[in-house]
Short mmCIF file of C-alpha atoms in Angstrom, two decimals:
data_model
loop_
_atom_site.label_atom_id
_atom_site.label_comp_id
_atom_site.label_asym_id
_atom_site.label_seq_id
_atom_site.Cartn_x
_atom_site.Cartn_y
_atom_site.Cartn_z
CA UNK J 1 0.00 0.00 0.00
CA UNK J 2 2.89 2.47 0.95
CA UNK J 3 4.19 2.02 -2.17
CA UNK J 4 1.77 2.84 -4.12
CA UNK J 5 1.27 5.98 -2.32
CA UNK J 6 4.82 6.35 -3.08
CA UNK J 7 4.40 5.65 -6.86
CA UNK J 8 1.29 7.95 -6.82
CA UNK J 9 3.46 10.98 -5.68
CA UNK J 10 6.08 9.69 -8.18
CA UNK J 11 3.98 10.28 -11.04
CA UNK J 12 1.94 13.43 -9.79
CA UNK J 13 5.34 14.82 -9.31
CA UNK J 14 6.73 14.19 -12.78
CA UNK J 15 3.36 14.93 -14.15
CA UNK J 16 3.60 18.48 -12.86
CA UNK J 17 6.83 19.12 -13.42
CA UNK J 18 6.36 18.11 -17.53
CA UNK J 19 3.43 20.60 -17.01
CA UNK J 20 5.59 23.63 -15.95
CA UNK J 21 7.71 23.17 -18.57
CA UNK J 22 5.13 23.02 -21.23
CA UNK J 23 3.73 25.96 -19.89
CA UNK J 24 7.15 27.63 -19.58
CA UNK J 25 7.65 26.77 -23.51
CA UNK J 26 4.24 28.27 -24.51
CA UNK J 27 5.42 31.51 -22.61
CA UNK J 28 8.89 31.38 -23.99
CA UNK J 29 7.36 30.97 -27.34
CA UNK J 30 5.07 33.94 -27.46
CA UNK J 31 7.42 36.12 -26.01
CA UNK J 32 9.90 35.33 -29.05
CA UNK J 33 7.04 36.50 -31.10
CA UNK J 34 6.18 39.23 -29.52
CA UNK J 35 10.35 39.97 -29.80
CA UNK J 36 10.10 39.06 -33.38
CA UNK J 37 7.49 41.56 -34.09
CA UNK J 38 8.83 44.29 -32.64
CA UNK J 39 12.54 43.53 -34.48
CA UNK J 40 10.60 43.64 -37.72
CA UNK J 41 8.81 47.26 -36.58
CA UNK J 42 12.14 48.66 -35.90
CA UNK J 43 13.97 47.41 -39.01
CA UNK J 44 11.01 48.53 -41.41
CA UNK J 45 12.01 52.24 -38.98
CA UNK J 46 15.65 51.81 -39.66
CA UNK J 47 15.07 51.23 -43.72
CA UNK J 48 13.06 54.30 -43.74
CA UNK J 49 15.04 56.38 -42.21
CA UNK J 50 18.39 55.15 -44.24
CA UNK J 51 17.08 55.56 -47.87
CA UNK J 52 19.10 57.80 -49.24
CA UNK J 53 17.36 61.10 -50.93
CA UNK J 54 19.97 60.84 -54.00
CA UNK J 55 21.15 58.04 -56.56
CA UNK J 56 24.98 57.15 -56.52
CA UNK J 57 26.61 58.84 -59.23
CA UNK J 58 27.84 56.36 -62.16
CA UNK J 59 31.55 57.29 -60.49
CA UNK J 60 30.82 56.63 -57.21
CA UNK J 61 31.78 53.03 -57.16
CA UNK J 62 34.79 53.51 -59.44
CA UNK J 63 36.75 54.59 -56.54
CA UNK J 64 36.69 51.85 -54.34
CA UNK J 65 36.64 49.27 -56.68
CA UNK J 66 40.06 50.94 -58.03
CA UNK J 67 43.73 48.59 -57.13
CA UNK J 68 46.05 50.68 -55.64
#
């Protein structure tokens, strides 16, 4: 009889414990969403802000691409 009081506790114990964690993954998971989201807000920001007003020149890239 004790040991199935044992056994009982056992598997409550691992039963809860696989619970926590499943509820720690949905958590983790929705908060690397949310994360994701708000990375994608502040590139589309970031791109905005960085398009230049004016075309390169057709020189522009002869420079650097010059041996020295």
């Amino acid at each position: 009889m004790l040991s199935y009081v044992v056994l009982g506790i056992f598997v409550f114990l691992i039963i809860s414990f696989m619970f926590v964690l499943f509820v720690e993954l949905i958590s983790s998971a929705a908060d690397g969403e949310k994360r994701r989201k708000k990375l994608l807000e502040k590139q589309k920001e970031r791109k905005i802000i960085a398009k230049r007003v004016q075309k390169y020149t057709d020189n522009y890239f002869d420079k650097y691409s010059r041996r020295l």
